[in-house]
Amino acid sequence: MKKSLLGVLIFSILGMYGCGQKDEPKKEEKPLEKPVEKEAPKKIAKLSLVFQPTELVTQEIQRVSERIKEKTNGSVEIQVFPGGQLPVYKDNLEQVVNGADWIAVEDPSYLGDYVPDFTAIVGPMLYKSFDEYNKMTETDLVKNLVTKASDKGIKVMSLNYLFGFRNMITNKEIVTPEDLKGMKIRVPGSQLWIQTLGAMTASPTPMAFPETYGAIQQKVVDGLEGSIASMYGTKIYEVAKQMSNTKHFLGTAGVYISPAFWNKLNDNEKDIVEKEFLQGAINNNEQLAKEEQMMITKLTEAGVKFNDVNSESFSKLTEKVFTEDTKLTPGIYGQIVEELKKIRENNN
């Protein structure tokens, strides 16, 4: 009897213990964490140009860089350095050719150091309108030169950022070559400029643009050659009050990208960069056409006098720029004239 009661008691105690025991909760399996994706490194290029921050070309290039950054979600950043803060002219193109992450904005004549016939395309006394030049850049003649530039390590993105016809900016009225004879005229360090101004009877004086204002004040030079937009945007009219409309050059700037930088971009980024620089040229030129008359009015109010010149007498002198340059393809001047003839016929 005692044994039976003891067995019941033990059984009851074990049962009570078992009922109070709770099953341990199963541990939830944590989902596998996704590996953290590393943010793709930014592709950054420096863009150098001689134009001042107030000038139209600089302002449009700045807008282009902003649109590129926005449309690539920040993966491509173009840092704009205007006013000659970084190397310009020949040194600018050298950065591109040497494979730096670099974009140069320069007159196409500087491409002539690598593909000489570019010098002829922007030679003196060729164009009568912006449209003529823009259509020239679409010809097979120029497209072939662009291909040659690529072979030399320069990707030509655009040749079409215009800033107006270049004229003589002095304190003396100039009508004929005799009026210009011996005058010290500031020019960029381009052989084309030096040859052309020399042919026009001036004494060409290569000089960095930021130094020009003070050089005119101190009579180190007698003036410079430049566009209405440059005269207005840089306030050079404060020290030079005459603009003689020689129209010896059409002021043009191209955009040249280092292939080393270009090849870092994916296809979508390349498409955006190319489209934005091309659209920027269109925007710039449309704005230029609208603003030129306004600038003439403002300059006149500031005391600037505009005068026409004997263009034919200057044209005869500058023809030798094409024929005496032994680096140019023989007959290139005739080819350009023939293309211009077709363009003018189609316009009529």
CSV table of C-alpha atoms in Angstrom, one decimal:
chain,number,residue,atom,x,y,z
A,1,MET,CA,0.0,0.0,0.0
A,2,LYS,CA,2.8,2.3,1.0
A,3,LYS,CA,4.6,1.5,-2.3
A,4,SER,CA,1.5,2.3,-4.3
A,5,LEU,CA,1.0,5.6,-2.7
A,6,LEU,CA,4.7,6.5,-3.2
A,7,GLY,CA,4.4,5.7,-6.9
A,8,VAL,CA,1.3,7.8,-7.4
A,9,LEU,CA,3.0,10.7,-5.6
A,10,ILE,CA,6.2,10.5,-7.8
A,11,PHE,CA,4.0,10.3,-10.9
A,12,SER,CA,2.0,13.4,-9.9
A,13,ILE,CA,5.1,15.4,-9.2
A,14,LEU,CA,6.7,14.5,-12.5
A,15,GLY,CA,3.4,15.3,-14.3
A,16,MET,CA,3.2,18.7,-12.7
A,17,TYR,CA,6.8,19.4,-13.6
A,18,GLY,CA,6.2,18.4,-17.2
A,19,CYS,CA,3.1,20.6,-17.5
A,20,GLY,CA,5.0,23.6,-16.2
A,21,GLN,CA,7.8,23.1,-18.7
A,22,LYS,CA,7.4,25.4,-21.8
A,23,ASP,CA,8.9,24.5,-25.2
A,24,GLU,CA,11.8,26.7,-26.0
A,25,PRO,CA,10.9,29.1,-28.8
A,26,LYS,CA,12.6,28.4,-32.1
A,27,LYS,CA,15.2,30.9,-33.0
A,28,GLU,CA,14.2,32.9,-36.1
A,29,GLU,CA,16.6,32.6,-38.9
A,30,LYS,CA,17.8,36.0,-40.0
A,31,PRO,CA,17.7,36.6,-43.7
A,32,LEU,CA,21.1,36.7,-45.4
A,33,GLU,CA,22.2,40.3,-45.6
A,34,LYS,CA,22.9,41.6,-49.1
A,35,PRO,CA,26.4,42.7,-49.6
A,36,VAL,CA,26.8,46.5,-49.5
A,37,GLU,CA,27.2,47.8,-53.0
A,38,LYS,CA,30.1,50.1,-53.3
A,39,GLU,CA,29.3,53.4,-54.9
A,40,ALA,CA,30.9,53.7,-58.3
A,41,PRO,CA,33.7,56.1,-58.3
A,42,LYS,CA,33.0,59.5,-59.8
A,43,LYS,CA,34.5,60.3,-63.2
A,44,ILE,CA,35.9,63.8,-62.7
A,45,ALA,CA,37.5,66.0,-65.5
A,46,LYS,CA,38.9,69.5,-65.3
A,47,LEU,CA,37.8,71.8,-68.1
A,48,SER,CA,40.0,74.8,-68.8
A,49,LEU,CA,39.1,77.8,-70.9
A,50,VAL,CA,40.5,81.3,-71.3
A,51,PHE,CA,37.1,83.0,-71.4
A,52,GLN,CA,36.1,85.1,-68.3
A,53,PRO,CA,33.2,84.0,-66.0
A,54,THR,CA,31.1,86.9,-67.4
A,55,GLU,CA,31.4,85.8,-71.0
A,56,LEU,CA,28.7,83.9,-72.8
A,57,VAL,CA,30.7,80.8,-73.7
A,58,THR,CA,31.8,80.3,-70.1
A,59,GLN,CA,28.3,80.7,-68.8
A,60,GLU,CA,26.9,78.1,-71.3
A,61,ILE,CA,29.8,75.7,-70.6
A,62,GLN,CA,29.0,76.0,-66.9
A,63,ARG,CA,25.4,75.1,-67.6
A,64,VAL,CA,26.5,72.1,-69.7
A,65,SER,CA,28.6,70.8,-66.8
A,66,GLU,CA,25.6,71.2,-64.4
A,67,ARG,CA,23.3,69.3,-66.8
A,68,ILE,CA,25.8,66.5,-67.2
A,69,LYS,CA,26.2,66.1,-63.4
A,70,GLU,CA,22.4,66.1,-63.0
A,71,LYS,CA,21.6,63.7,-65.8
A,72,THR,CA,24.3,61.2,-64.8
A,73,ASN,CA,23.2,61.4,-61.2
A,74,GLY,CA,26.5,62.8,-60.2
A,75,SER,CA,28.6,60.0,-61.8
A,76,VAL,CA,30.3,62.4,-64.2
A,77,GLU,CA,31.6,65.7,-62.8
A,78,ILE,CA,33.2,68.4,-65.0
A,79,GLN,CA,34.9,71.1,-63.0
A,80,VAL,CA,35.0,74.3,-65.0
A,81,PHE,CA,38.0,76.7,-64.6
A,82,PRO,CA,37.6,79.9,-66.6
A,83,GLY,CA,39.8,82.9,-67.1
A,84,GLY,CA,43.0,81.0,-67.6
A,85,GLN,CA,43.2,79.6,-64.1
A,86,LEU,CA,44.6,76.4,-65.5
A,87,PRO,CA,46.7,75.9,-68.7
A,88,VAL,CA,45.2,77.4,-71.8
A,89,TYR,CA,46.0,77.6,-75.5
A,90,LYS,CA,48.7,75.1,-76.6
A,91,ASP,CA,49.2,73.8,-73.0
A,92,ASN,CA,45.5,73.1,-72.8
A,93,LEU,CA,45.6,70.8,-75.8
A,94,GLU,CA,48.7,69.1,-74.5
A,95,GLN,CA,46.8,68.1,-71.3
A,96,VAL,CA,44.3,66.3,-73.5
A,97,VAL,CA,46.9,64.6,-75.7
A,98,ASN,CA,48.9,63.5,-72.7
A,99,GLY,CA,45.9,61.6,-71.4
A,100,ALA,CA,44.9,63.7,-68.4
A,101,ASP,CA,41.3,63.7,-67.2
A,102,TRP,CA,40.9,66.9,-69.1
A,103,ILE,CA,38.6,68.9,-71.4
A,104,ALA,CA,40.0,71.8,-73.4
A,105,VAL,CA,37.9,74.6,-74.8
A,106,GLU,CA,40.0,76.5,-77.4
A,107,ASP,CA,39.9,78.0,-80.9
A,108,PRO,CA,40.2,75.2,-83.5
A,109,SER,CA,43.4,76.8,-84.8
A,110,TYR,CA,45.2,75.1,-81.8
A,111,LEU,CA,44.2,71.7,-83.4
A,112,GLY,CA,46.5,72.8,-86.2
A,113,ASP,CA,49.5,71.8,-84.2
A,114,TYR,CA,48.3,68.2,-84.6
A,115,VAL,CA,46.2,68.4,-87.8
A,116,PRO,CA,47.5,71.4,-89.7
A,117,ASP,CA,44.5,71.8,-92.0
A,118,PHE,CA,42.3,72.9,-89.0
A,119,THR,CA,44.2,76.1,-89.2
A,120,ALA,CA,42.9,76.7,-92.7
A,121,ILE,CA,39.3,75.9,-91.8
A,122,VAL,CA,39.3,78.9,-89.3
A,123,GLY,CA,41.6,81.0,-91.5
A,124,PRO,CA,41.1,84.8,-92.1
A,125,MET,CA,38.4,86.5,-94.1
A,126,LEU,CA,36.5,83.3,-95.0
A,127,TYR,CA,33.0,83.5,-93.5
A,128,LYS,CA,30.2,86.1,-93.9
A,129,SER,CA,27.9,84.6,-91.3
A,130,PHE,CA,27.6,82.2,-88.4
A,131,ASP,CA,25.5,79.8,-90.5
A,132,GLU,CA,28.3,79.5,-93.1
A,133,TYR,CA,30.8,78.3,-90.6
A,134,ASN,CA,28.4,75.9,-88.9
A,135,LYS,CA,27.6,74.3,-92.2
A,136,MET,CA,31.3,74.1,-93.0
A,137,THR,CA,31.8,72.0,-89.9
A,138,GLU,CA,29.3,69.5,-91.3
A,139,THR,CA,31.1,68.9,-94.5
A,140,ASP,CA,33.1,65.7,-95.3
A,141,LEU,CA,36.2,67.9,-95.5
A,142,VAL,CA,36.0,68.8,-91.8
A,143,LYS,CA,34.7,65.4,-90.7
A,144,ASN,CA,37.9,63.9,-92.1
A,145,LEU,CA,40.0,66.3,-90.1
A,146,VAL,CA,38.0,65.4,-86.9
A,147,THR,CA,38.9,61.7,-87.6
A,148,LYS,CA,42.6,62.7,-87.9
A,149,ALA,CA,42.5,64.5,-84.6
A,150,SER,CA,41.1,61.4,-83.0
A,151,ASP,CA,44.1,59.5,-84.3
A,152,LYS,CA,46.3,62.1,-82.6
A,153,GLY,CA,44.7,61.6,-79.2
A,154,ILE,CA,42.0,64.4,-79.3
A,155,LYS,CA,38.3,63.7,-79.3
A,156,VAL,CA,36.6,66.6,-80.9
A,157,MET,CA,33.2,67.0,-79.2
A,158,SER,CA,32.2,70.3,-80.9
A,159,LEU,CA,33.7,73.0,-83.1
A,160,ASN,CA,30.7,75.3,-82.8
A,161,TYR,CA,30.8,77.5,-79.7
A,162,LEU,CA,30.8,80.9,-81.4
A,163,PHE,CA,31.5,84.3,-79.8
A,164,GLY,CA,31.2,86.6,-82.8
A,165,PHE,CA,33.4,88.1,-85.5
A,166,ARG,CA,36.8,89.3,-84.3
A,167,ASN,CA,37.6,93.0,-85.0
A,168,MET,CA,40.4,95.4,-84.1
A,169,ILE,CA,39.9,97.0,-80.6
A,170,THR,CA,42.1,100.1,-80.2
A,171,ASN,CA,42.0,103.8,-79.4
A,172,LYS,CA,42.6,104.6,-83.0
A,173,GLU,CA,40.2,104.4,-85.9
A,174,ILE,CA,41.4,101.9,-88.5
A,175,VAL,CA,40.0,101.8,-92.0
A,176,THR,CA,42.9,100.6,-94.2
A,177,PRO,CA,46.0,98.5,-93.6
A,178,GLU,CA,48.1,101.7,-93.6
A,179,ASP,CA,46.2,102.8,-90.4
A,180,LEU,CA,47.2,99.5,-88.6
A,181,LYS,CA,50.8,99.5,-89.8
A,182,GLY,CA,53.2,98.8,-86.9
A,183,MET,CA,50.6,98.9,-84.1
A,184,LYS,CA,51.3,96.5,-81.3
A,185,ILE,CA,48.2,94.3,-81.2
A,186,ARG,CA,47.8,91.7,-78.5
A,187,VAL,CA,47.1,88.2,-80.0
A,188,PRO,CA,46.8,84.7,-78.4
A,189,GLY,CA,49.8,82.5,-78.8
A,190,SER,CA,48.6,80.9,-82.0
A,191,GLN,CA,50.7,80.9,-85.2
A,192,LEU,CA,47.6,81.6,-87.2
A,193,TRP,CA,46.9,84.8,-85.3
A,194,ILE,CA,50.5,85.9,-85.5
A,195,GLN,CA,50.7,85.3,-89.3
A,196,THR,CA,47.3,87.0,-89.9
A,197,LEU,CA,47.9,90.1,-87.9
A,198,GLY,CA,51.4,90.4,-89.4
A,199,ALA,CA,49.9,90.1,-92.9
A,200,MET,CA,47.4,92.9,-92.0
A,201,THR,CA,50.5,95.1,-91.3
A,202,ALA,CA,50.2,95.1,-87.5
A,203,SER,CA,52.9,94.0,-85.0
A,204,PRO,CA,51.3,91.0,-83.4
A,205,THR,CA,52.2,90.6,-79.7
A,206,PRO,CA,51.3,87.3,-78.0
A,207,MET,CA,50.1,87.8,-74.5
A,208,ALA,CA,47.9,86.1,-71.9
A,209,PHE,CA,44.5,87.6,-72.0
A,210,PRO,CA,44.2,88.5,-68.3
A,211,GLU,CA,47.3,90.7,-68.8
A,212,THR,CA,45.8,92.7,-71.7
A,213,TYR,CA,43.7,95.2,-69.8
A,214,GLY,CA,46.8,96.5,-67.9
A,215,ALA,CA,49.0,96.3,-71.0
A,216,ILE,CA,46.7,98.7,-72.8
A,217,GLN,CA,46.5,101.0,-69.8
A,218,GLN,CA,50.3,101.1,-69.6
A,219,LYS,CA,50.7,101.4,-73.4
A,220,VAL,CA,52.7,98.2,-73.6
A,221,VAL,CA,50.3,97.3,-76.5
A,222,ASP,CA,48.2,99.6,-78.7
A,223,GLY,CA,45.1,97.3,-78.6
A,224,LEU,CA,43.9,93.8,-79.3
A,225,GLU,CA,41.7,92.0,-81.6
A,226,GLY,CA,38.5,90.4,-80.3
A,227,SER,CA,34.7,90.1,-80.6
A,228,ILE,CA,31.9,92.4,-79.4
A,229,ALA,CA,31.0,89.8,-76.7
A,230,SER,CA,34.6,89.7,-75.5
A,231,MET,CA,34.9,93.5,-75.5
A,232,TYR,CA,31.6,93.8,-73.5
A,233,GLY,CA,32.1,90.8,-71.2
A,234,THR,CA,35.6,91.7,-70.1
A,235,LYS,CA,35.0,95.5,-69.9
A,236,ILE,CA,38.0,96.1,-72.1
A,237,TYR,CA,36.0,99.0,-73.5
A,238,GLU,CA,37.1,100.9,-70.4
A,239,VAL,CA,40.6,101.2,-71.9
A,240,ALA,CA,40.0,100.9,-75.6
A,241,LYS,CA,37.2,102.9,-77.2
A,242,GLN,CA,37.4,102.0,-81.0
A,243,MET,CA,36.1,98.9,-82.7
A,244,SER,CA,37.1,98.7,-86.4
A,245,ASN,CA,35.0,96.0,-88.1
A,246,THR,CA,37.7,94.0,-89.9
A,247,LYS,CA,35.9,90.7,-89.2
A,248,HIS,CA,39.3,89.1,-89.9
A,249,PHE,CA,38.2,85.9,-88.0
A,250,LEU,CA,35.0,84.4,-86.8
A,251,GLY,CA,35.5,83.8,-83.1
A,252,THR,CA,35.0,80.1,-82.6
A,253,ALA,CA,35.8,77.7,-79.8
A,254,GLY,CA,35.8,73.9,-79.8
A,255,VAL,CA,35.5,71.3,-77.0
A,256,TYR,CA,38.2,68.7,-77.0
A,257,ILE,CA,38.1,65.7,-74.6
A,258,SER,CA,40.9,63.4,-73.6
A,259,PRO,CA,40.2,59.9,-75.0
A,260,ALA,CA,41.6,58.6,-71.7
A,261,PHE,CA,38.8,60.3,-69.8
A,262,TRP,CA,36.2,59.5,-72.5
A,263,ASN,CA,37.0,55.8,-72.3
A,264,LYS,CA,36.2,55.8,-68.6
A,265,LEU,CA,32.6,56.6,-69.3
A,266,ASN,CA,29.9,54.0,-69.9
A,267,ASP,CA,27.7,54.2,-73.0
A,268,ASN,CA,24.9,56.1,-71.2
A,269,GLU,CA,27.3,58.7,-69.8
A,270,LYS,CA,29.0,59.1,-73.2
A,271,ASP,CA,25.6,59.8,-74.8
A,272,ILE,CA,24.7,62.4,-72.2
A,273,VAL,CA,28.0,64.2,-72.3
A,274,GLU,CA,28.0,64.3,-76.1
A,275,LYS,CA,24.4,65.5,-76.4
A,276,GLU,CA,24.8,68.2,-73.7
A,277,PHE,CA,28.0,69.7,-75.3
A,278,LEU,CA,26.3,69.8,-78.7
A,279,GLN,CA,23.1,71.3,-77.3
A,280,GLY,CA,25.3,73.8,-75.4
A,281,ALA,CA,26.7,75.1,-78.7
A,282,ILE,CA,23.2,75.6,-80.1
A,283,ASN,CA,22.1,77.4,-77.0
A,284,ASN,CA,25.2,79.6,-77.0
A,285,ASN,CA,24.9,80.6,-80.6
A,286,GLU,CA,21.2,81.4,-80.3
A,287,GLN,CA,21.9,83.6,-77.3
A,288,LEU,CA,24.8,85.3,-79.0
A,289,ALA,CA,22.6,86.3,-81.9
A,290,LYS,CA,20.1,87.8,-79.5
A,291,GLU,CA,22.6,89.6,-77.3
A,292,GLU,CA,25.0,91.1,-79.9
A,293,GLN,CA,22.7,94.1,-80.8
A,294,MET,CA,22.1,94.7,-77.1
A,295,MET,CA,25.9,94.7,-76.5
A,296,ILE,CA,26.5,97.1,-79.3
A,297,THR,CA,24.0,99.5,-77.8
A,298,LYS,CA,25.5,99.2,-74.3
A,299,LEU,CA,29.0,99.7,-75.7
A,300,THR,CA,28.0,102.7,-77.7
A,301,GLU,CA,26.5,104.2,-74.5
A,302,ALA,CA,29.9,103.5,-72.8
A,303,GLY,CA,31.6,105.6,-75.5
A,304,VAL,CA,32.7,103.0,-77.9
A,305,LYS,CA,32.8,104.0,-81.6
A,306,PHE,CA,32.3,101.4,-84.3
A,307,ASN,CA,33.5,101.9,-87.9
A,308,ASP,CA,33.7,99.8,-91.1
A,309,VAL,CA,36.9,99.1,-92.9
A,310,ASN,CA,38.1,98.5,-96.4
A,311,SER,CA,37.7,94.7,-96.2
A,312,GLU,CA,38.9,94.0,-99.7
A,313,SER,CA,42.3,95.6,-99.0
A,314,PHE,CA,42.7,93.4,-95.9
A,315,SER,CA,41.5,90.3,-97.7
A,316,LYS,CA,44.2,90.6,-100.4
A,317,LEU,CA,46.9,90.8,-97.7
A,318,THR,CA,45.7,87.8,-95.8
A,319,GLU,CA,45.4,85.3,-98.7
A,320,LYS,CA,49.1,84.6,-98.3
A,321,VAL,CA,48.4,83.1,-94.9
A,322,PHE,CA,46.9,80.1,-96.7
A,323,THR,CA,49.5,79.8,-99.5
A,324,GLU,CA,52.7,80.4,-97.5
A,325,ASP,CA,52.0,77.9,-94.7
A,326,THR,CA,53.9,74.8,-95.9
A,327,LYS,CA,52.2,72.6,-93.3
A,328,LEU,CA,48.9,72.9,-95.0
A,329,THR,CA,47.7,70.5,-97.6
A,330,PRO,CA,48.4,72.0,-101.1
A,331,GLY,CA,45.2,73.4,-102.5
A,332,ILE,CA,43.3,73.4,-99.1
A,333,TYR,CA,42.3,77.0,-99.6
A,334,GLY,CA,40.7,76.2,-102.9
A,335,GLN,CA,38.8,73.3,-101.3
A,336,ILE,CA,37.5,75.5,-98.6
A,337,VAL,CA,36.4,78.2,-101.1
A,338,GLU,CA,34.6,75.5,-103.1
A,339,GLU,CA,32.8,74.3,-100.1
A,340,LEU,CA,31.7,77.8,-99.2
A,341,LYS,CA,30.5,78.3,-102.7
A,342,LYS,CA,28.2,75.3,-102.4
A,343,ILE,CA,27.0,76.4,-99.0
A,344,ARG,CA,26.1,79.9,-100.4
A,345,GLU,CA,24.4,78.4,-103.4
A,346,ASN,CA,22.2,76.2,-101.2
A,347,ASN,CA,21.4,79.2,-98.9
A,348,ASN,CA,20.1,81.1,-102.0
